[in-house]
Amino acid sequence: MVDIPKKSTMDRRSFIKAATIAAAGISVIGGHSLVACTPGTAQEQTETGGESNGVWKPIACVAGCGGRCLNQAYFVDGIAIRQRTDDSHPDSPEFPQMRGCARGRAQRFGVFATDRLKYPMKRKSWQPGGGKNSRGELRGRDEWQRISWDEAVEYVASELRRVKETYGDASIICGKGGVGIGRTVGTFAPGYLRIKRDISSFGSWEFVCGRIGYSPNAEVTRRINRDWYCTGDSEYLSRDQTNDRFDALNTEVALLWGINSRDSAGGNAVYGFLQMKKAGTRFYCINPYYNDFAATLDAEWIPIRPGTDIPMMLSMAYTLLEEDDPASNPLIDWDFLERCTIGFDADHMPEGENPQENFKDYVLGNVDGIPKTPEWAAAICGVPVETIRSLTRSIGKDVRAALITSWAPSRTHNSEHWPQLFMTLGCMTGHFGKPGHMTGSRATWQGSSPGFFEGDEGLGDLISLGDNGYKPFDGYGDMSKNLTRQGYFDGISSKRAIVGGNGPGGGFKTVPLDVRMLFLVRASILSNFENTNSGIEAFRSLEFIVASDIKFTFTAQYADIILPVKSPWEKYEIPYYCNIGRETFFAFEPAVEGYFEARSDFEIDLLLAEKFGYTMEELYGHDEKQAFFNVVSGTNVLDEKTLTYGPLVTITQEDIDSYGVEGEPQEGVVGFREVLDKGMYQLQTKPGDNFGYIAYEKFREDPEKYPTPSSESGKMEIHCRALADVINEIGFSNITPYPRYTPPEDGYEASFRDWENRIPGDYPFQLIQVHYLRRAHSSFDTIYPLREAFRNPIFMNTVDAAEKGITQGDTVLVHNSVGKVLRQANITERIMPGCVIVPFGAYSDIEDESGIDRGGNSNTLTRAKFSGKAQGNYNSNLVNFEKYRGEPLTPDADISPIDVDLLFASN
């Protein structure tokens, strides 16, 4: 079942027995719910079957889903035999416990798992030197050999030198996973970045989360309007768009556009929305499927076709213009449009722009001859005309309304105008800067966040993180070396890529690309990026791939050298996603010894650094324990009475001496050991306190005195020339400065061979991918209890299933021009006809002969077709499906996970 960490004194048989007992505490309810911890105190659990020599410890979650959770594990002899979540104080809406979800509560089955990487590994057929020595065609098929750390580090260092000297800087791509295991506040910067620039001056390509402009150096994404509304990328989200959770209780109506907070973030994300429901908020769910999150809120479902959100919202703008009467039916907030925006109509255009090219005239049809009426939109989006009209009326300016979007509508082709259009609808109805009114993103942790502090100096966090104290380092460096996802797969194969720049306009350009080596750090890109088959082809064309990871992921299976990394349970961890601008601070010490020969990122950094003649002091200045202490000691908390910052943690000289670090004593609000023993500190907030936050309140009051910091005009730019210039310079799209609709490739209209006569094409169904409670991106996917509880089917409508002769549980072949996937059918009325769902993030299991992916990776079916700032098209893909006539698919839960020990070649 599992192997035992090297320091454990428990034998294998005892551990299997303990783990089996622990597994008995997990129950599957109706195939949907997973309870992976026993409630109660540590004493209660010990008395009801726990080991008397065990201890409860706080543990870092091994994936960054965007939730805010505290998990704890009960360790006996170094093995976690049960888990629980936050029980540090009584739970209440005012002071909620930070509860974990099914994923977090089951993670011990992943930390102590057969697919955990224990030792450095080398692909058997690969040899250094490039050329035929690489045997790239065997990647994903080869056997493996266990090697020492000395051998592994020498292979990596020598290949770095060889590839650079032979092919130049541009032959190397370094990549780190955008979210997930180990994404921290910089306490543990990935070492390959330092080696690449500080050690060997490797000016190689850099991949950071895939989108041009995502890097912290990309000021171009910050200077266009306020943070995200006009960036053309709703994933580049600000943390301060919506009001605090107490003010949200004042909201009468909430539009939830493409949101599924339960599966995306878990934890407390849904809890804040649930309090809104109890306070009387009426919810509308605009989504191709009716998820459990919407059902929890009793939301009215408005089914909409994927990728057609812009037509529907344009028709809502048309309805506002058509039906508004300031005297008898005031729907539009003309005062807000007049004072706080620019570019809405011909009379309010930016200087030098064509007055006819304005949003209002486009919506009315004066620009292109097509009025954006509800009748026009209904033919595209599938929402009935009267539904569009009534929904629009429900959010008029005098209604306390919350317009809330997730990232999903922007994860389609040609969706660059979605954030700007969403902002525009909020501007027209005036849902900014007032109690109970808000427009923005509240999809994950924001749903339970109390908000932020807004003083005369601008926005501030309630808890402000300290610095790690490492020597200064430009972690992402030159933007001209940033690649998009297109640079990974298609770029490698086509030998050209679009890259970013550092100039005011970005400086984007197409450049030659001759990649020979990948250095991947927890980057599960073959599971998480579009068109898995093209990725495999690209991987097999390279000379050398090194993967540094915690588990034997699907992507790691295509590497040549694998470096085992400690999980967050085994190292000092300040989780990035748990510590952004809210009332909690999370910090985790190692809860268990390192797993076999796994090393932390920091330790791997130093091993490689030694090969280039550098020491820890030269690169970092101190070790990771000191960096961890620096963050904890340097974290500040806002005082409610004075609204000034002071130290969060009280530190004595005894604390400093016993911890073996350097520092100065200080007086805070909570003890050093108390924070670390709990794993977190939670600032208690309440209605009416000084921590209340109304987003854009000062801006609405006086836009001249408090302009939006990122737009050139200081106002909300409905006509945004900077946006159009940036997007058009990149080259994937050619857009106007104001929101308009461009049909996506592989969207609804493209599903017809003849759109005018509605003749279906070869792939008439729209595929969307959703986050799934079984995993966070691809993390957790091999954990057995989660695989048993959440089956990863294909979801389809009953009408579509009946037409195809498919019944519940049948094996279904889903296919298009780029791939084929097998999944079992889950037939439901909760998805719109004409759409299917294959959940995002599964590991592939592709048969060589047939090319069929039996693992159910949705990205086996996606095309890498980008637009805007290289935003992906996860939710605009076309497929067909039918009942599979071959061998039925074995349920995922019945498939044994990979045992790394069985991978090693016999010689």
PDB file of C-alpha atoms in Angstrom, residues 157-362:
ATOM      1  CA  ALA A 157      24.716  20.711 -14.392  1.00  0.00           C
ATOM      2  CA  SER A 158      26.694  19.177 -17.252  1.00  0.00           C
ATOM      3  CA  GLU A 159      23.687  19.212 -19.593  1.00  0.00           C
ATOM      4  CA  LEU A 160      22.965  22.842 -18.716  1.00  0.00           C
ATOM      5  CA  ARG A 161      26.511  23.713 -19.716  1.00  0.00           C
ATOM      6  CA  ARG A 162      26.495  21.568 -22.860  1.00  0.00           C
ATOM      7  CA  VAL A 163      23.168  22.802 -24.210  1.00  0.00           C
ATOM      8  CA  LYS A 164      24.001  26.448 -23.549  1.00  0.00           C
ATOM      9  CA  GLU A 165      27.470  26.211 -25.111  1.00  0.00           C
ATOM     10  CA  THR A 166      26.214  24.262 -28.135  1.00  0.00           C
ATOM     11  CA  TYR A 167      22.939  26.008 -28.930  1.00  0.00           C
ATOM     12  CA  GLY A 168      22.921  29.250 -26.934  1.00  0.00           C
ATOM     13  CA  ASP A 169      20.646  30.756 -24.319  1.00  0.00           C
ATOM     14  CA  ALA A 170      17.445  30.368 -26.310  1.00  0.00           C
ATOM     15  CA  SER A 171      17.731  26.581 -26.312  1.00  0.00           C
ATOM     16  CA  ILE A 172      16.632  26.214 -22.673  1.00  0.00           C
ATOM     17  CA  ILE A 173      13.169  26.687 -21.184  1.00  0.00           C
ATOM     18  CA  CYS A 174      12.707  26.837 -17.432  1.00  0.00           C
ATOM     19  CA  GLY A 175       9.215  26.376 -16.059  1.00  0.00           C
ATOM     20  CA  LYS A 176       7.489  26.409 -12.699  1.00  0.00           C
ATOM     21  CA  GLY A 177       3.923  25.423 -11.977  1.00  0.00           C
ATOM     22  CA  GLY A 178       1.680  28.462 -11.740  1.00  0.00           C
ATOM     23  CA  VAL A 179      -0.254  27.247  -8.731  1.00  0.00           C
ATOM     24  CA  GLY A 180      -0.109  24.193  -6.603  1.00  0.00           C
ATOM     25  CA  ILE A 181       2.402  22.517  -4.407  1.00  0.00           C
ATOM     26  CA  GLY A 182       4.999  24.835  -2.983  1.00  0.00           C
ATOM     27  CA  ARG A 183       3.872  28.168  -4.385  1.00  0.00           C
ATOM     28  CA  THR A 184       5.040  30.431  -1.585  1.00  0.00           C
ATOM     29  CA  VAL A 185       5.673  34.066  -0.878  1.00  0.00           C
ATOM     30  CA  GLY A 186       9.220  33.755  -2.106  1.00  0.00           C
ATOM     31  CA  THR A 187      10.650  32.035   0.932  1.00  0.00           C
ATOM     32  CA  PHE A 188      11.812  29.245  -1.305  1.00  0.00           C
ATOM     33  CA  ALA A 189      12.596  30.704  -4.730  1.00  0.00           C
ATOM     34  CA  PRO A 190      13.114  27.946  -7.324  1.00  0.00           C
ATOM     35  CA  GLY A 191      16.833  27.469  -7.669  1.00  0.00           C
ATOM     36  CA  TYR A 192      16.925  27.074 -11.409  1.00  0.00           C
ATOM     37  CA  LEU A 193      16.052  30.770 -11.704  1.00  0.00           C
ATOM     38  CA  ARG A 194      19.113  31.785  -9.716  1.00  0.00           C
ATOM     39  CA  ILE A 195      21.334  29.315 -11.499  1.00  0.00           C
ATOM     40  CA  LYS A 196      20.057  30.490 -14.847  1.00  0.00           C
ATOM     41  CA  ARG A 197      20.822  34.148 -14.196  1.00  0.00           C
ATOM     42  CA  ASP A 198      23.004  34.624 -11.143  1.00  0.00           C
ATOM     43  CA  ILE A 199      25.225  31.579 -11.514  1.00  0.00           C
ATOM     44  CA  SER A 200      25.770  30.790 -15.165  1.00  0.00           C
ATOM     45  CA  SER A 201      24.112  33.771 -16.877  1.00  0.00           C
ATOM     46  CA  PHE A 202      21.715  31.408 -18.594  1.00  0.00           C
ATOM     47  CA  GLY A 203      19.549  33.947 -20.397  1.00  0.00           C
ATOM     48  CA  SER A 204      17.129  31.187 -21.260  1.00  0.00           C
ATOM     49  CA  TRP A 205      13.419  31.350 -21.856  1.00  0.00           C
ATOM     50  CA  GLU A 206      11.171  31.629 -18.864  1.00  0.00           C
ATOM     51  CA  PHE A 207       7.681  30.239 -18.460  1.00  0.00           C
ATOM     52  CA  VAL A 208       5.581  31.799 -15.726  1.00  0.00           C
ATOM     53  CA  CYS A 209       1.934  30.718 -15.571  1.00  0.00           C
ATOM     54  CA  GLY A 210       1.697  30.820 -19.329  1.00  0.00           C
ATOM     55  CA  ARG A 211       0.261  34.244 -20.081  1.00  0.00           C
ATOM     56  CA  ILE A 212       2.300  37.098 -21.459  1.00  0.00           C
ATOM     57  CA  GLY A 213       2.347  39.848 -18.888  1.00  0.00           C
ATOM     58  CA  TYR A 214       1.684  37.669 -15.839  1.00  0.00           C
ATOM     59  CA  SER A 215       5.136  38.386 -14.460  1.00  0.00           C
ATOM     60  CA  PRO A 216       5.401  40.959 -11.662  1.00  0.00           C
ATOM     61  CA  ASN A 217       7.516  43.024 -14.075  1.00  0.00           C
ATOM     62  CA  ALA A 218       4.641  43.357 -16.497  1.00  0.00           C
ATOM     63  CA  GLU A 219       3.520  46.862 -15.618  1.00  0.00           C
ATOM     64  CA  VAL A 220       1.619  46.907 -18.867  1.00  0.00           C
ATOM     65  CA  THR A 221      -1.046  44.775 -17.166  1.00  0.00           C
ATOM     66  CA  ARG A 222      -1.255  47.108 -14.194  1.00  0.00           C
ATOM     67  CA  ARG A 223      -1.362  50.470 -15.923  1.00  0.00           C
ATOM     68  CA  ILE A 224      -4.488  49.748 -17.947  1.00  0.00           C
ATOM     69  CA  ASN A 225      -7.460  50.674 -15.804  1.00  0.00           C
ATOM     70  CA  ARG A 226      -7.872  49.427 -12.289  1.00  0.00           C
ATOM     71  CA  ASP A 227      -5.981  46.164 -12.023  1.00  0.00           C
ATOM     72  CA  TRP A 228      -7.919  43.842 -14.283  1.00  0.00           C
ATOM     73  CA  TYR A 229     -11.048  45.232 -15.864  1.00  0.00           C
ATOM     74  CA  CYS A 230      -9.307  46.294 -19.039  1.00  0.00           C
ATOM     75  CA  THR A 231      -6.360  43.901 -19.153  1.00  0.00           C
ATOM     76  CA  GLY A 232      -8.157  41.444 -21.405  1.00  0.00           C
ATOM     77  CA  ASP A 233      -7.326  38.724 -18.909  1.00  0.00           C
ATOM     78  CA  SER A 234      -9.676  38.205 -16.014  1.00  0.00           C
ATOM     79  CA  GLU A 235      -7.224  35.800 -14.421  1.00  0.00           C
ATOM     80  CA  TYR A 236      -5.007  38.764 -13.590  1.00  0.00           C
ATOM     81  CA  LEU A 237      -7.268  39.646 -10.723  1.00  0.00           C
ATOM     82  CA  SER A 238      -6.924  42.291  -8.089  1.00  0.00           C
ATOM     83  CA  ARG A 239      -7.596  41.352  -4.492  1.00  0.00           C
ATOM     84  CA  ASP A 240      -9.784  44.349  -3.759  1.00  0.00           C
ATOM     85  CA  GLN A 241     -12.677  44.368  -6.205  1.00  0.00           C
ATOM     86  CA  THR A 242     -15.614  43.556  -3.951  1.00  0.00           C
ATOM     87  CA  ASN A 243     -16.923  44.679  -0.577  1.00  0.00           C
ATOM     88  CA  ASP A 244     -16.207  42.919   2.691  1.00  0.00           C
ATOM     89  CA  ARG A 245     -18.203  39.843   3.630  1.00  0.00           C
ATOM     90  CA  PHE A 246     -20.286  41.701   6.204  1.00  0.00           C
ATOM     91  CA  ASP A 247     -21.389  44.331   3.706  1.00  0.00           C
ATOM     92  CA  ALA A 248     -22.200  41.557   1.227  1.00  0.00           C
ATOM     93  CA  LEU A 249     -25.108  40.688   3.518  1.00  0.00           C
ATOM     94  CA  ASN A 250     -26.736  43.926   2.329  1.00  0.00           C
ATOM     95  CA  THR A 251     -26.906  42.695  -1.255  1.00  0.00           C
ATOM     96  CA  GLU A 252     -30.384  42.017  -2.610  1.00  0.00           C
ATOM     97  CA  VAL A 253     -29.474  40.353  -5.920  1.00  0.00           C
ATOM     98  CA  ALA A 254     -26.273  38.583  -6.973  1.00  0.00           C
ATOM     99  CA  LEU A 255     -25.356  37.474 -10.485  1.00  0.00           C
ATOM    100  CA  LEU A 256     -22.926  34.545 -10.338  1.00  0.00           C
ATOM    101  CA  TRP A 257     -21.333  34.380 -13.770  1.00  0.00           C
ATOM    102  CA  GLY A 258     -19.515  31.120 -14.446  1.00  0.00           C
ATOM    103  CA  ILE A 259     -18.745  30.492 -10.759  1.00  0.00           C
ATOM    104  CA  ASN A 260     -18.228  27.200  -8.940  1.00  0.00           C
ATOM    105  CA  SER A 261     -16.575  28.165  -5.668  1.00  0.00           C
ATOM    106  CA  ARG A 262     -17.133  24.809  -4.012  1.00  0.00           C
ATOM    107  CA  ASP A 263     -15.058  22.762  -6.425  1.00  0.00           C
ATOM    108  CA  SER A 264     -12.582  25.487  -7.349  1.00  0.00           C
ATOM    109  CA  ALA A 265     -11.451  26.486  -3.872  1.00  0.00           C
ATOM    110  CA  GLY A 266     -13.235  24.366  -1.287  1.00  0.00           C
ATOM    111  CA  GLY A 267     -12.820  25.410   2.305  1.00  0.00           C
ATOM    112  CA  ASN A 268     -14.662  28.549   3.339  1.00  0.00           C
ATOM    113  CA  ALA A 269     -15.243  30.020  -0.108  1.00  0.00           C
ATOM    114  CA  VAL A 270     -18.885  28.941  -0.148  1.00  0.00           C
ATOM    115  CA  TYR A 271     -19.486  29.901   3.474  1.00  0.00           C
ATOM    116  CA  GLY A 272     -19.590  33.648   2.815  1.00  0.00           C
ATOM    117  CA  PHE A 273     -22.089  33.191   0.006  1.00  0.00           C
ATOM    118  CA  LEU A 274     -24.201  30.982   2.255  1.00  0.00           C
ATOM    119  CA  GLN A 275     -24.453  33.818   4.784  1.00  0.00           C
ATOM    120  CA  MET A 276     -25.665  36.085   1.975  1.00  0.00           C
ATOM    121  CA  LYS A 277     -28.376  33.558   1.181  1.00  0.00           C
ATOM    122  CA  LYS A 278     -29.446  33.440   4.830  1.00  0.00           C
ATOM    123  CA  ALA A 279     -29.592  37.255   4.814  1.00  0.00           C
ATOM    124  CA  GLY A 280     -32.025  37.150   1.893  1.00  0.00           C
ATOM    125  CA  THR A 281     -29.835  37.615  -1.189  1.00  0.00           C
ATOM    126  CA  ARG A 282     -31.431  36.241  -4.354  1.00  0.00           C
ATOM    127  CA  PHE A 283     -28.908  34.472  -6.615  1.00  0.00           C
ATOM    128  CA  TYR A 284     -28.808  33.884 -10.357  1.00  0.00           C
ATOM    129  CA  CYS A 285     -26.417  31.308 -11.809  1.00  0.00           C
ATOM    130  CA  ILE A 286     -25.385  32.106 -15.401  1.00  0.00           C
ATOM    131  CA  ASN A 287     -23.549  28.962 -16.400  1.00  0.00           C
ATOM    132  CA  PRO A 288     -23.703  26.073 -18.894  1.00  0.00           C
ATOM    133  CA  TYR A 289     -24.253  23.744 -15.936  1.00  0.00           C
ATOM    134  CA  TYR A 290     -26.006  23.933 -12.586  1.00  0.00           C
ATOM    135  CA  ASN A 291     -23.299  23.046 -10.093  1.00  0.00           C
ATOM    136  CA  ASP A 292     -23.614  22.140  -6.427  1.00  0.00           C
ATOM    137  CA  PHE A 293     -22.432  25.607  -5.429  1.00  0.00           C
ATOM    138  CA  ALA A 294     -25.423  27.178  -7.164  1.00  0.00           C
ATOM    139  CA  ALA A 295     -27.738  24.534  -5.727  1.00  0.00           C
ATOM    140  CA  THR A 296     -26.492  25.318  -2.208  1.00  0.00           C
ATOM    141  CA  LEU A 297     -27.588  28.908  -2.716  1.00  0.00           C
ATOM    142  CA  ASP A 298     -30.930  27.974  -4.312  1.00  0.00           C
ATOM    143  CA  ALA A 299     -29.813  30.056  -7.273  1.00  0.00           C
ATOM    144  CA  GLU A 300     -32.053  30.421 -10.291  1.00  0.00           C
ATOM    145  CA  TRP A 301     -30.244  28.752 -13.175  1.00  0.00           C
ATOM    146  CA  ILE A 302     -29.870  30.620 -16.461  1.00  0.00           C
ATOM    147  CA  PRO A 303     -28.244  28.106 -18.845  1.00  0.00           C
ATOM    148  CA  ILE A 304     -25.895  29.731 -21.348  1.00  0.00           C
ATOM    149  CA  ARG A 305     -23.747  28.254 -24.108  1.00  0.00           C
ATOM    150  CA  PRO A 306     -19.978  28.319 -23.485  1.00  0.00           C
ATOM    151  CA  GLY A 307     -18.158  31.287 -24.996  1.00  0.00           C
ATOM    152  CA  THR A 308     -21.327  33.330 -25.542  1.00  0.00           C
ATOM    153  CA  ASP A 309     -21.201  35.432 -22.383  1.00  0.00           C
ATOM    154  CA  ILE A 310     -20.277  38.588 -24.307  1.00  0.00           C
ATOM    155  CA  PRO A 311     -23.347  38.520 -26.617  1.00  0.00           C
ATOM    156  CA  MET A 312     -25.632  38.077 -23.631  1.00  0.00           C
ATOM    157  CA  MET A 313     -24.067  40.933 -21.697  1.00  0.00           C
ATOM    158  CA  LEU A 314     -24.123  43.191 -24.747  1.00  0.00           C
ATOM    159  CA  SER A 315     -27.850  42.528 -25.023  1.00  0.00           C
ATOM    160  CA  MET A 316     -28.261  43.410 -21.350  1.00  0.00           C
ATOM    161  CA  ALA A 317     -26.576  46.725 -22.092  1.00  0.00           C
ATOM    162  CA  TYR A 318     -29.003  47.185 -25.010  1.00  0.00           C
ATOM    163  CA  THR A 319     -31.949  46.451 -22.698  1.00  0.00           C
ATOM    164  CA  LEU A 320     -30.731  49.048 -20.217  1.00  0.00           C
ATOM    165  CA  LEU A 321     -30.528  51.662 -22.970  1.00  0.00           C
ATOM    166  CA  GLU A 322     -33.900  50.676 -24.386  1.00  0.00           C
ATOM    167  CA  GLU A 323     -35.890  50.542 -21.140  1.00  0.00           C
ATOM    168  CA  ASP A 324     -34.214  53.152 -18.935  1.00  0.00           C
ATOM    169  CA  ASP A 325     -36.255  56.206 -18.042  1.00  0.00           C
ATOM    170  CA  PRO A 326     -34.699  58.421 -15.363  1.00  0.00           C
ATOM    171  CA  ALA A 327     -38.134  59.467 -14.128  1.00  0.00           C
ATOM    172  CA  SER A 328     -40.298  56.359 -14.350  1.00  0.00           C
ATOM    173  CA  ASN A 329     -37.852  53.425 -14.721  1.00  0.00           C
ATOM    174  CA  PRO A 330     -34.328  54.409 -13.629  1.00  0.00           C
ATOM    175  CA  LEU A 331     -32.056  51.517 -14.597  1.00  0.00           C
ATOM    176  CA  ILE A 332     -28.844  53.360 -15.610  1.00  0.00           C
ATOM    177  CA  ASP A 333     -26.671  55.339 -13.214  1.00  0.00           C
ATOM    178  CA  TRP A 334     -25.988  58.294 -15.507  1.00  0.00           C
ATOM    179  CA  ASP A 335     -24.236  60.210 -12.766  1.00  0.00           C
ATOM    180  CA  PHE A 336     -21.628  57.484 -12.304  1.00  0.00           C
ATOM    181  CA  LEU A 337     -21.109  57.199 -16.066  1.00  0.00           C
ATOM    182  CA  GLU A 338     -20.643  60.962 -16.307  1.00  0.00           C
ATOM    183  CA  ARG A 339     -18.186  61.389 -13.452  1.00  0.00           C
ATOM    184  CA  CYS A 340     -16.307  58.102 -13.225  1.00  0.00           C
ATOM    185  CA  THR A 341     -15.976  56.672 -16.749  1.00  0.00           C
ATOM    186  CA  ILE A 342     -14.685  57.599 -20.167  1.00  0.00           C
ATOM    187  CA  GLY A 343     -15.702  56.350 -23.605  1.00  0.00           C
ATOM    188  CA  PHE A 344     -19.305  55.294 -23.028  1.00  0.00           C
ATOM    189  CA  ASP A 345     -20.781  57.502 -25.748  1.00  0.00           C
ATOM    190  CA  ALA A 346     -19.720  60.014 -28.382  1.00  0.00           C
ATOM    191  CA  ASP A 347     -19.842  62.894 -25.907  1.00  0.00           C
ATOM    192  CA  HIS A 348     -17.373  61.282 -23.485  1.00  0.00           C
ATOM    193  CA  MET A 349     -14.591  59.972 -25.680  1.00  0.00           C
ATOM    194  CA  PRO A 350     -10.870  60.245 -24.899  1.00  0.00           C
ATOM    195  CA  GLU A 351      -9.105  63.051 -26.673  1.00  0.00           C
ATOM    196  CA  GLY A 352      -8.044  62.184 -30.192  1.00  0.00           C
ATOM    197  CA  GLU A 353     -10.386  59.204 -30.621  1.00  0.00           C
ATOM    198  CA  ASN A 354     -13.096  58.876 -33.264  1.00  0.00           C
ATOM    199  CA  PRO A 355     -16.347  59.848 -31.483  1.00  0.00           C
ATOM    200  CA  GLN A 356     -18.302  57.364 -33.604  1.00  0.00           C
ATOM    201  CA  GLU A 357     -16.253  54.450 -32.234  1.00  0.00           C
ATOM    202  CA  ASN A 358     -17.969  54.346 -28.856  1.00  0.00           C
ATOM    203  CA  PHE A 359     -19.616  51.589 -26.862  1.00  0.00           C
ATOM    204  CA  LYS A 360     -23.152  52.968 -26.864  1.00  0.00           C
ATOM    205  CA  ASP A 361     -23.316  53.315 -30.648  1.00  0.00           C
ATOM    206  CA  TYR A 362     -21.878  49.818 -31.075  1.00  0.00           C
TER     207      TYR A 362
END
